[in-house]
CSV table of C-alpha atoms and ligand atoms in Angstrom, one decimal:
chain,number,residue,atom,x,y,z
A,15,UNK,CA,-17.4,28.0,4.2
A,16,UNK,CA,-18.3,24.5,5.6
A,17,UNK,CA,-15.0,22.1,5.4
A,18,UNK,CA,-15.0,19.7,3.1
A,19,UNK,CA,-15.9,16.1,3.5
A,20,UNK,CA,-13.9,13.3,2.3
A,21,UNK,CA,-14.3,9.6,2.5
A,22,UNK,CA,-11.3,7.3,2.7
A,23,UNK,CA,-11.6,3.5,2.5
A,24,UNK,CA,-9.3,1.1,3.6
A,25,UNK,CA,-9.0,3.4,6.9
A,26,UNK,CA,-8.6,0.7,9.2
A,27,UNK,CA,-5.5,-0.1,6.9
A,28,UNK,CA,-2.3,0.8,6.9
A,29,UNK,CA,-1.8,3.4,4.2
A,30,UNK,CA,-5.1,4.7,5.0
A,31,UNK,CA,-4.5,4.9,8.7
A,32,UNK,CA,-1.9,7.4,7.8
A,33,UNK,CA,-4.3,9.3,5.3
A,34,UNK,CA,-7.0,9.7,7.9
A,35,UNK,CA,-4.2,11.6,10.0
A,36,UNK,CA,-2.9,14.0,7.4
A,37,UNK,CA,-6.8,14.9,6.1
A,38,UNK,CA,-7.3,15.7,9.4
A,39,UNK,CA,-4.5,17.7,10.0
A,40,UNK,CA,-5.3,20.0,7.2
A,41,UNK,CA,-9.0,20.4,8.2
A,42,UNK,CA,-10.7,18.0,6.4
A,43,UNK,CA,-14.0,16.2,7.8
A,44,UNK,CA,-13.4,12.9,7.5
A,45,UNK,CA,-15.0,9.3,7.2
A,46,UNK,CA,-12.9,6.1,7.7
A,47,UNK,CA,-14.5,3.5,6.2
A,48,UNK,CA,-13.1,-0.3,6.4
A,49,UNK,CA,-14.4,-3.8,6.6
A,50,UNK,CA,-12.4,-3.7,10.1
A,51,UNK,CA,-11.4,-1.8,12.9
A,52,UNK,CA,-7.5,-0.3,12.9
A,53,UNK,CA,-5.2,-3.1,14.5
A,54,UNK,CA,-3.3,-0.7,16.2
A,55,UNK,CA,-4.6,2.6,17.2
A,56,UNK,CA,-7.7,4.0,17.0
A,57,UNK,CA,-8.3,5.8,13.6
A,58,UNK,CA,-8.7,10.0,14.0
A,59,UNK,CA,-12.0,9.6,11.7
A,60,UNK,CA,-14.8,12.2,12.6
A,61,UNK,CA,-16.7,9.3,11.5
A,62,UNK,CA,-15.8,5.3,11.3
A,63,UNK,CA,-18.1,2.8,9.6
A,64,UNK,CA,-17.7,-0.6,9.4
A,65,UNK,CA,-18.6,-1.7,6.2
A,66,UNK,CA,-18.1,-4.5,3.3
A,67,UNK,CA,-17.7,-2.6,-0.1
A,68,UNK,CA,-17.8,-5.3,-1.9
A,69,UNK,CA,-21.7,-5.0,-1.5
A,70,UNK,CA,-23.3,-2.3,-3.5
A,71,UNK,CA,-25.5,-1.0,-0.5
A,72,UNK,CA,-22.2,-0.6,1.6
A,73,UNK,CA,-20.3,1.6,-1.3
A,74,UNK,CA,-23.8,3.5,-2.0
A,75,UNK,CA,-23.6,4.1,2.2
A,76,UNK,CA,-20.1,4.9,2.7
A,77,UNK,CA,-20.0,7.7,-0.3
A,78,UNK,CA,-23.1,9.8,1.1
A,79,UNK,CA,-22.2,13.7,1.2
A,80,UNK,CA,-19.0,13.0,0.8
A,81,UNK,CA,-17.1,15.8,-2.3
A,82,UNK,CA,-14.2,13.7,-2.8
A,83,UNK,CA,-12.9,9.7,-2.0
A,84,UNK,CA,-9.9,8.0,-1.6
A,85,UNK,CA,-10.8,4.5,-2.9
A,86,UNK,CA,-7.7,2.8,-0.9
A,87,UNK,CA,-10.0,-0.7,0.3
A,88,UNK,CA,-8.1,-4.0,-1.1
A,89,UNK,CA,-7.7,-7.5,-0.7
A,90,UNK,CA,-3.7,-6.8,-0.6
A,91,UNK,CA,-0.6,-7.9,0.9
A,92,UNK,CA,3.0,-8.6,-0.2
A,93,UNK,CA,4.4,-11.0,-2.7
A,94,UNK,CA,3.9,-14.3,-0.5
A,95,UNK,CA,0.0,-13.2,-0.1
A,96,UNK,CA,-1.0,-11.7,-3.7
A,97,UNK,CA,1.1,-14.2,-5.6
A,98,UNK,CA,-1.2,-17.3,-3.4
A,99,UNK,CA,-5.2,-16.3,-3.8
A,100,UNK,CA,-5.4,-15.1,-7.6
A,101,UNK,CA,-9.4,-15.8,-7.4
A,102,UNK,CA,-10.2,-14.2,-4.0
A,103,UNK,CA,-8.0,-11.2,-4.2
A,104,UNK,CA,-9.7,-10.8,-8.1
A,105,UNK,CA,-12.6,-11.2,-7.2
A,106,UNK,CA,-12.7,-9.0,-4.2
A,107,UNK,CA,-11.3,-6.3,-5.4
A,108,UNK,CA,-13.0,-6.2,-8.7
A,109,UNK,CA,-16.2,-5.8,-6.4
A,110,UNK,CA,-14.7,-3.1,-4.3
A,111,UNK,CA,-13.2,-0.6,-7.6
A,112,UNK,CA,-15.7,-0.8,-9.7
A,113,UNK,CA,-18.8,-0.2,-7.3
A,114,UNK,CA,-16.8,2.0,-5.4
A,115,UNK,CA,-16.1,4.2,-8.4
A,116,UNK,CA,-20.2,3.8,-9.8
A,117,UNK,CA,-21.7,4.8,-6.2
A,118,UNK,CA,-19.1,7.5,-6.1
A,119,UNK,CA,-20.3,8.9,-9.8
A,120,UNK,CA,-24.0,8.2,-8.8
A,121,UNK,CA,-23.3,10.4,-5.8
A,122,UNK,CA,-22.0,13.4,-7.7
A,123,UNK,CA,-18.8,12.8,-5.6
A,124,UNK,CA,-16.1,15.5,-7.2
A,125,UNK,CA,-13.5,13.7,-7.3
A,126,UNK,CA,-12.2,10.2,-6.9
A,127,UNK,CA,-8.8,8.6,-6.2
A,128,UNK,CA,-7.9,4.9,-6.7
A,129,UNK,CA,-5.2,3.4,-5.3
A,130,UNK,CA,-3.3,1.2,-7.9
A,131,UNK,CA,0.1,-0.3,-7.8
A,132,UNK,CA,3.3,-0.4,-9.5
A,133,UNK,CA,2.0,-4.6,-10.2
A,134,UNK,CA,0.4,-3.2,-13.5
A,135,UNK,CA,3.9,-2.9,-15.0
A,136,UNK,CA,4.7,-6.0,-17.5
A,137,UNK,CA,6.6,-8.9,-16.0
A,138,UNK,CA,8.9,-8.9,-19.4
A,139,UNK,CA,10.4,-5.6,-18.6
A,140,UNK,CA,11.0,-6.4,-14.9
A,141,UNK,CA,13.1,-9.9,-15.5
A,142,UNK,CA,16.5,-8.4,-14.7
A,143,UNK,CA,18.0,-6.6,-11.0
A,144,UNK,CA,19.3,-3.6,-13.1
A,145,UNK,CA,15.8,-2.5,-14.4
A,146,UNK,CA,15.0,0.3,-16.2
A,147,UNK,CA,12.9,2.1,-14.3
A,148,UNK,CA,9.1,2.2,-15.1
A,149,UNK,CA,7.7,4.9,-17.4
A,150,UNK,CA,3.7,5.0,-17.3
A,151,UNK,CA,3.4,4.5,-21.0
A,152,UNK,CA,4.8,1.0,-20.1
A,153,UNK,CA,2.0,-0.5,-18.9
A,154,UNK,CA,1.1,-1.9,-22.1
A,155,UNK,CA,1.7,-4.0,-24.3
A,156,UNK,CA,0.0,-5.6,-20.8
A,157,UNK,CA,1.6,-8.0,-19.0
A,158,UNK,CA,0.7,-7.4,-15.5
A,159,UNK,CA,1.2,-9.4,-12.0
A,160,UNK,CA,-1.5,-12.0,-11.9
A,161,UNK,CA,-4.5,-11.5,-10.6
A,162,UNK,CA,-3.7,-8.6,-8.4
A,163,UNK,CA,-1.8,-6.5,-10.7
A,164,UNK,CA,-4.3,-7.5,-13.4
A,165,UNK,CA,-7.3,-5.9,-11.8
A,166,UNK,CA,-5.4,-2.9,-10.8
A,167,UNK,CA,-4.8,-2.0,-14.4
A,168,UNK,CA,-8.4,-3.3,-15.5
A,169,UNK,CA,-9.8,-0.4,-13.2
A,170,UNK,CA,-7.3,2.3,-14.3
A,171,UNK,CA,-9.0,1.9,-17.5
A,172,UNK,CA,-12.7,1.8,-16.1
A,173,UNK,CA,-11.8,5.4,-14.4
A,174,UNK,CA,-10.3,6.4,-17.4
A,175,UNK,CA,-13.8,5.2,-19.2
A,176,UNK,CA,-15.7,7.3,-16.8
A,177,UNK,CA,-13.8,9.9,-16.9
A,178,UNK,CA,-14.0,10.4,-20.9
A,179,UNK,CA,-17.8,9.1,-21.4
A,180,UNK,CA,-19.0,11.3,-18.2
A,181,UNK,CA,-16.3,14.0,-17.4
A,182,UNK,CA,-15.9,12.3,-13.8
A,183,UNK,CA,-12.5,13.3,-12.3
A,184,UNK,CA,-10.5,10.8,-11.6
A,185,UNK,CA,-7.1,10.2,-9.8
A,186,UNK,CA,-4.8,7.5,-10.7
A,187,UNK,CA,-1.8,6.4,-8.3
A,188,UNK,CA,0.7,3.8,-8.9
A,189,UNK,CA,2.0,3.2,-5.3
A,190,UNK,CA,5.6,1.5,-5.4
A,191,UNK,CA,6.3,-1.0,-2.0
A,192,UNK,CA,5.6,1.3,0.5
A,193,UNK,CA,6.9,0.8,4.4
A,194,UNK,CA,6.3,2.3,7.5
A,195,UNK,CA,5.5,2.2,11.4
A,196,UNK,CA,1.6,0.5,11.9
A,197,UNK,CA,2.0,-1.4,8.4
A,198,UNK,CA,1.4,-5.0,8.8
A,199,UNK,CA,4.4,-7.0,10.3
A,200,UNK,CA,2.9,-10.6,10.5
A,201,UNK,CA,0.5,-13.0,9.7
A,202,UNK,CA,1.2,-13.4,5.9
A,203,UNK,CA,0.4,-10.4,4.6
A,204,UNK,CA,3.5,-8.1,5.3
A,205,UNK,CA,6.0,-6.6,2.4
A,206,UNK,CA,10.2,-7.3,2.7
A,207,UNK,CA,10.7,-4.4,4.9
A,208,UNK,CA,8.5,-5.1,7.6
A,209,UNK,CA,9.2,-8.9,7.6
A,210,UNK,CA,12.8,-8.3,7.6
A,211,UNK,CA,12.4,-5.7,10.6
A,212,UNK,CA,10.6,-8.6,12.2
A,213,UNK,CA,13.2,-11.3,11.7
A,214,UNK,CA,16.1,-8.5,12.6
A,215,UNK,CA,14.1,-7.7,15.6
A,216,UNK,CA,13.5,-11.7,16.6
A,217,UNK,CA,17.1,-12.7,15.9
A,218,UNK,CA,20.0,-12.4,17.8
A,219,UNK,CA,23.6,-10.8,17.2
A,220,UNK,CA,25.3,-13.6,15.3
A,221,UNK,CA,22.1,-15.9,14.2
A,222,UNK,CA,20.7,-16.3,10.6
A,223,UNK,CA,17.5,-14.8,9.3
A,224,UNK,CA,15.9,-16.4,6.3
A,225,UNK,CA,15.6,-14.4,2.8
A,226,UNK,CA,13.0,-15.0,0.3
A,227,UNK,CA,15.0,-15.4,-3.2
A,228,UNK,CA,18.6,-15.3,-3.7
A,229,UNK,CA,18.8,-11.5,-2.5
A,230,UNK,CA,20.1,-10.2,-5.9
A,231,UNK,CA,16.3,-9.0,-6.9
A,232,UNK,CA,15.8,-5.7,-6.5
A,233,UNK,CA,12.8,-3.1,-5.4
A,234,UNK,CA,12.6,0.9,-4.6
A,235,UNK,CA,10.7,1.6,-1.3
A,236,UNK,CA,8.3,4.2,-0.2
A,237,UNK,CA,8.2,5.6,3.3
A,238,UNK,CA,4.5,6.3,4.5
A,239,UNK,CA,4.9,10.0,4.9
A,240,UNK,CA,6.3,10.6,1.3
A,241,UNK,CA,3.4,8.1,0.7
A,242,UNK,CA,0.1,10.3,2.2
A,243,UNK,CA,2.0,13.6,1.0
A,244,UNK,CA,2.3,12.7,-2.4
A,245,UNK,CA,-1.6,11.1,-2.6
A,246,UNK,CA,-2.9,14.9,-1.5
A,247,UNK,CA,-0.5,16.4,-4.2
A,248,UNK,CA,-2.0,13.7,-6.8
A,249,UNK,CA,-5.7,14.6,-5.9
A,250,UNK,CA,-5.3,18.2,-5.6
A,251,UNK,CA,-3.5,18.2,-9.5
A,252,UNK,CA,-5.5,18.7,-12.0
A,253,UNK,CA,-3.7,15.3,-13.8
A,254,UNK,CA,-5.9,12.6,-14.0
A,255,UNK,CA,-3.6,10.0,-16.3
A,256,UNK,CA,-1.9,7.3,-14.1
A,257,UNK,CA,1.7,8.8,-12.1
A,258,UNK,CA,3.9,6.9,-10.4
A,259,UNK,CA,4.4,7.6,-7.0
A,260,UNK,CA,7.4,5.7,-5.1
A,261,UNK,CA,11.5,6.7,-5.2
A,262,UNK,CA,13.8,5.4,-7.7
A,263,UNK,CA,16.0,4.8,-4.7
A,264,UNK,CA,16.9,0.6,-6.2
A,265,UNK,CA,18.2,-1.4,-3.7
A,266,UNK,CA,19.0,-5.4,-3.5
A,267,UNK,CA,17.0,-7.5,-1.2
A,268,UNK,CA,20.0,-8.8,0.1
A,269,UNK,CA,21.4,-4.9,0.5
A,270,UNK,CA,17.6,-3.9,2.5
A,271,UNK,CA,18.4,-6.8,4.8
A,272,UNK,CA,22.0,-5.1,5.7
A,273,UNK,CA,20.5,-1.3,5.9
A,274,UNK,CA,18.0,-3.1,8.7
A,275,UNK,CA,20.5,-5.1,10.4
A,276,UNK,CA,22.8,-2.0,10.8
A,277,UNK,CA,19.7,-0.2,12.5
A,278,UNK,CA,19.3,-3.2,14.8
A,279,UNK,CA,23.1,-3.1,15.6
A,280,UNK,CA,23.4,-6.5,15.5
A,281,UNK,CA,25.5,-8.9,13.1
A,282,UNK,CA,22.8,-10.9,11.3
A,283,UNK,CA,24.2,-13.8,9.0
A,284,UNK,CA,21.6,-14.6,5.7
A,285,UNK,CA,20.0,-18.0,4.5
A,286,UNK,CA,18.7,-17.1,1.1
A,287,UNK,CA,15.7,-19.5,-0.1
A,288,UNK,CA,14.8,-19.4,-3.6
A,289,UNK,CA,11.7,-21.8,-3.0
A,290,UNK,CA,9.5,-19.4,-1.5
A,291,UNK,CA,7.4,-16.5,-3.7
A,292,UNK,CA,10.1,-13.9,-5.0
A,293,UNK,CA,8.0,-11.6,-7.6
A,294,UNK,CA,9.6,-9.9,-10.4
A,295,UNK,CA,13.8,-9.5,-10.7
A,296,UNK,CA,13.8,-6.3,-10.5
A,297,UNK,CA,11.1,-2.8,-10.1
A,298,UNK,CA,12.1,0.9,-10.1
A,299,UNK,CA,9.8,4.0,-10.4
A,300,UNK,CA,10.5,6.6,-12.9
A,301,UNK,CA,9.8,9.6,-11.3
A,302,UNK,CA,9.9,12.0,-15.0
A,303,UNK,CA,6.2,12.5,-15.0
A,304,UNK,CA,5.6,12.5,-11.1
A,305,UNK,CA,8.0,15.6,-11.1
A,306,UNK,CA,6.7,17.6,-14.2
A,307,UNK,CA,2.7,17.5,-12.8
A,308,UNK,CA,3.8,18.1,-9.7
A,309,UNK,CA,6.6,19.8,-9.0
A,310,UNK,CA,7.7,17.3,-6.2
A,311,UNK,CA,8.5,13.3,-5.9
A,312,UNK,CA,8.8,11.4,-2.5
A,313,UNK,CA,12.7,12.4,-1.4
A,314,UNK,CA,12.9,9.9,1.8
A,315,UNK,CA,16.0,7.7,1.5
A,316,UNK,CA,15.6,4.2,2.9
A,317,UNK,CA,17.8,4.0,5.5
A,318,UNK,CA,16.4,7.2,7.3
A,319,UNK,CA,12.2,5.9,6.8
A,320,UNK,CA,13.9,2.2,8.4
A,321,UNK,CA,14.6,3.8,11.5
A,322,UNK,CA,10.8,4.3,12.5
A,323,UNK,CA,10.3,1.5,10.6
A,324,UNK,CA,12.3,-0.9,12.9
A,325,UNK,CA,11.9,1.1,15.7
A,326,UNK,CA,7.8,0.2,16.0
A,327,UNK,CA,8.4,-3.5,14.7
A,328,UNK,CA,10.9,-4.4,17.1
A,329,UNK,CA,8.5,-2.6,19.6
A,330,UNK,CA,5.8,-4.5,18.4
A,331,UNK,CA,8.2,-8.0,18.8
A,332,UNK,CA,8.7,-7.2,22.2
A,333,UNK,CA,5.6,-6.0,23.6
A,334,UNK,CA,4.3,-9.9,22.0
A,335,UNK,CA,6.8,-11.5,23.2
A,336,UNK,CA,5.9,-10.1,26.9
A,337,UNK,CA,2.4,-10.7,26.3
A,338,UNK,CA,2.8,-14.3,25.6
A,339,UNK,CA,5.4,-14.4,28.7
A,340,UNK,CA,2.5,-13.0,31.0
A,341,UNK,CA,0.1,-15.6,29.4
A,342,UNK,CA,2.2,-18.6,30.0
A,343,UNK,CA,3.2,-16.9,33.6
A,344,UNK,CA,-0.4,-17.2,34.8
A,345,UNK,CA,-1.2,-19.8,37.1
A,346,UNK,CA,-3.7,-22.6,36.1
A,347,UNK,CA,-6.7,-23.0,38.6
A,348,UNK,CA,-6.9,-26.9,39.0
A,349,UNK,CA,-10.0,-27.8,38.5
A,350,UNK,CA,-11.7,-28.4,42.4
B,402,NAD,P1,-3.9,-2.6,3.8
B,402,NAD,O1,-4.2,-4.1,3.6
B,402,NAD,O2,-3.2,-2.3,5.1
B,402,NAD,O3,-5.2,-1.8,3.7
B,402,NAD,C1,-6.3,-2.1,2.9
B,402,NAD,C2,-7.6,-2.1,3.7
B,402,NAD,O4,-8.7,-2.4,2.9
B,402,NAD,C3,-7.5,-3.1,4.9
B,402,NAD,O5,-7.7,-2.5,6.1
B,402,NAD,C4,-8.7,-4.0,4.6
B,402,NAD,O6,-9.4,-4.5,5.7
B,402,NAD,C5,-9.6,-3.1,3.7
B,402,NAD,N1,-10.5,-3.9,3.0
B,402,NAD,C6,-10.3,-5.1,2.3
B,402,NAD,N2,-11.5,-5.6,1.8
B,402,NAD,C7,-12.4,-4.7,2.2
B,402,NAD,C8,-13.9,-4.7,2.0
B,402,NAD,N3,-14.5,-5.7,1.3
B,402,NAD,N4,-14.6,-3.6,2.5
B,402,NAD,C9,-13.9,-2.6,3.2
B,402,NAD,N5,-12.6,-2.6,3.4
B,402,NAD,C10,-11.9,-3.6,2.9
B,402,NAD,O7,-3.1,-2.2,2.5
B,402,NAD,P2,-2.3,-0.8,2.3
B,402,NAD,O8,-0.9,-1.0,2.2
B,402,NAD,O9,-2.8,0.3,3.2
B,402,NAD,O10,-2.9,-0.5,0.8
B,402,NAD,C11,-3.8,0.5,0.5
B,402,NAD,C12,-4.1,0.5,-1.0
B,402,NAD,O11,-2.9,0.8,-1.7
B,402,NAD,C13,-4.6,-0.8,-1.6
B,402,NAD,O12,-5.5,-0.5,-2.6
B,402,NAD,C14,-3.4,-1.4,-2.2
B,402,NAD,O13,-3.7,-2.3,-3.2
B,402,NAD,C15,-2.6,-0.2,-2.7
B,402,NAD,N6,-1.2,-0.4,-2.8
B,402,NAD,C16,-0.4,-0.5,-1.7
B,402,NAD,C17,1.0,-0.8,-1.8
B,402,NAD,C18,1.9,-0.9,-0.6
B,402,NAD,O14,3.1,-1.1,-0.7
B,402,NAD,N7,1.3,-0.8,0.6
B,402,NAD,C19,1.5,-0.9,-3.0
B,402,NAD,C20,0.7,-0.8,-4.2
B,402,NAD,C21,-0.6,-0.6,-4.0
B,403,GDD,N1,7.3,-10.5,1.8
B,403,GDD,C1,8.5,-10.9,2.0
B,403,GDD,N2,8.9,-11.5,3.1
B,403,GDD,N3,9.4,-10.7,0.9
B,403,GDD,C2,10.7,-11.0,1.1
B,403,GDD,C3,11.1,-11.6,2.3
B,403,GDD,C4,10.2,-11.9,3.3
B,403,GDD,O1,10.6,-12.4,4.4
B,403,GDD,N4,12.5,-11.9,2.1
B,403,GDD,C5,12.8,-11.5,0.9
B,403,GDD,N5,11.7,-11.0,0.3
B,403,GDD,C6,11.7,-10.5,-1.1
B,403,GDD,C7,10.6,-11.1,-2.0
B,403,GDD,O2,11.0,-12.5,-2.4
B,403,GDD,C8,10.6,-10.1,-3.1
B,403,GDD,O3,11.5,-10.5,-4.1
B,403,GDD,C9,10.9,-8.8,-2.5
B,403,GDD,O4,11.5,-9.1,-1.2
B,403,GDD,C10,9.8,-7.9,-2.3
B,403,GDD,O5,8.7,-8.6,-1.7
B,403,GDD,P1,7.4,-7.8,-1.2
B,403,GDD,O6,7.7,-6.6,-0.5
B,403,GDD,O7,6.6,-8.9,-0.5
B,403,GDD,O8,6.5,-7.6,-2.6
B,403,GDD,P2,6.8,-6.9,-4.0
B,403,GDD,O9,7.7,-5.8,-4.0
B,403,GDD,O10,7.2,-8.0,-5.0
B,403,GDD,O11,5.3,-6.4,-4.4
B,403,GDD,C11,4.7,-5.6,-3.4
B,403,GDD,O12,4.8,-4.3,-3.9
B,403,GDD,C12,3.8,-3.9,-4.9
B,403,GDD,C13,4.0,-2.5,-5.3
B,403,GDD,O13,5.3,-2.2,-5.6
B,403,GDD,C14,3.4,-6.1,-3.0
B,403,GDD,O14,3.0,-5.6,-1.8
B,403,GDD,C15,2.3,-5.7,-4.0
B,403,GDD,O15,1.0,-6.0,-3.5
B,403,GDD,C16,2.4,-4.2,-4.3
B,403,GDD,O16,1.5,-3.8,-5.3
């Protein structure tokens, strides 16, 4: 029997960085699709394109022969980047899902994953730090993050459409903040484990790191290989309603920022701003319906997936901070 083919998009990303790796580890043939090259390693793809799915031509290109997709391409980032570009992030990613999931059908692709997040919840059940965690019935009444969270759930329902008017199977995956070693650490983007690793790694022993919000919101976190195992679980169940998948390990901001600093072994001290973007009080996964379609939930605790975690940020701090060094240690030619 020829292995089967798979197409996973995002791949130059970081969850999909990590998916590429585990597809191939259980035999898969893959294609890594992206509209951009993996920042840090090179991706373990039998096959990279470079392509921009929010063109039709692109999604039509990057699903041929391929039996199954993992629809993981966004316009995404953490709560300072999705909460500051509600028409480009829509607008993008409307593009990408809904052609993505239309080329896949017109290809007779068997089955198709898409990657939404834990923003589809309502704000008014998230508005205190001692949440109750998040059932999937919740989801509506709606009341979703704006513009990112809305689209997420907005697609959930397309592939539910498609899966009722034309018996395509469909996979839905509500990822809960999930952190790991080659997520993104700078430039904007990056969620409040990796930034915090950064400041930790920056800082240090005595100084004070900045903290979006007052610290008392609170979050459960996802380490990257609970993250890809449970994806594979999802698509291989026959399940195709929306599950959760993150830990309902809740922790406070202010409490992550201590779990890091005791990695770093260094005394960090805490500024909390409450100016800058802080998301919803409080988010937890309910993990009831995870466990009875599959038997398993992501079991991780945060301060073992932090080690790693800090491990390759404070790598990456240094090996910048040499760079730059070597940079500004080059002597200028004066002009002759
Ligand atoms: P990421 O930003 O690292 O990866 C997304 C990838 O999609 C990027 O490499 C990006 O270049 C690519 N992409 C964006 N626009 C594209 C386009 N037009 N054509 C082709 N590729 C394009 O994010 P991630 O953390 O790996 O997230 C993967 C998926 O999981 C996304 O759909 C995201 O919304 C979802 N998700 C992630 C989290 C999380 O905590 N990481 C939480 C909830 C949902
Ligand atoms: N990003 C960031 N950077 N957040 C910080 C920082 C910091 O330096 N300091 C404290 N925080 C706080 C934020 O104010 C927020 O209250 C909390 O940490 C979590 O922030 P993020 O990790 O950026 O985002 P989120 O949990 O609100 O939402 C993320 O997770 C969703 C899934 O659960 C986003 O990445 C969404 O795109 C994703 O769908």
């Amino acid at each position: 029997m020829s292995k089967k083919s798979v197409l996973v998009t995002g791949a130059g990303g970081f969850i999909g960085f990590h998916l590429v790796n585990y597809l191939k580890d259980r035999g898969y043939w893959v294609r890594g699709v992206d509209i951009k090259d993996p920042e840090y390693q090179a991706s373990a793809a039998d096959e990279f394109r470079i392509l921009d799915l929010r063109e039709m031509d692109d999604c039509r290109e990057a699903v041929q022969g391929m039996d199954e997709v993992y629809n993981l391409a966004a316009d995404m980032g953490g709560i300072g980047y999705i909460s500051g570009a509600h028409a480009s992030i829509t607008f993008n990613n409307t593009m990408i899902s809904a052609q993505m999931l239309k080329a896949a059908y017109d290809a007779k692709v068997q089955r198709f994953l898409f990657s939404s997040s834990a923003c589809v919840y309502p704000q008014y059940l998230q508005d205190v730090p001692s949440v109750v965690p998040l059932k999937e019935d919740d989801a509506f009444p709606a009341d979703p993050e704006p513009g990112y969270g809305l689209e997420k759930l907005y697609t959930e329902k397309l592939c539910e459409y498609f899966t009722q008017d034309y018996g395509f199977q469909t996979r839905l995956v509500r990822f809960h903040n999930v952190y790991g070693p080659l997520g993104t650490w700078d430039g904007g983007k990056e969620k409040a484990p990796a930034a915090i690793c950064r400041k930790v790694a920056m800082a240090k022993s005595g100084e004070t790191i900045e903290v979006w919000g007052d610290g008392k919101q609170t979050r459960s976190f996802m380490y990257i290989d609970d993250c890809v195992e449970g994806i594979y679980r999802i698509m291989r169940s026959d399940y195709s309603g929306p599950l959760n998948l993150g830990t309902d390990e809740l922790v406070d901001v202010s409490g992550l920022v201590d779990i890091i600093a005791g990695i770093s072994g260094k005394t960090i001290h805490k500024r909390f701003n409450t100016n800058r973007p802080q998301g919803v009080r409080g988010r937890n996964s309910d993990n009831n319906r995870l466990r009875e379609v599959l038997g398993w939930e992501p079991s991780i605790h945060l301060s073992q997936g932090l080690i790693p975690t800090y491990a390759w940020i404070s790598g990456e701090v240094k090996a910048r901070a040499e760079r730059e060094a070597g940079i500004a240690h080059i002597p200028t030619i004066a002009a002759q």
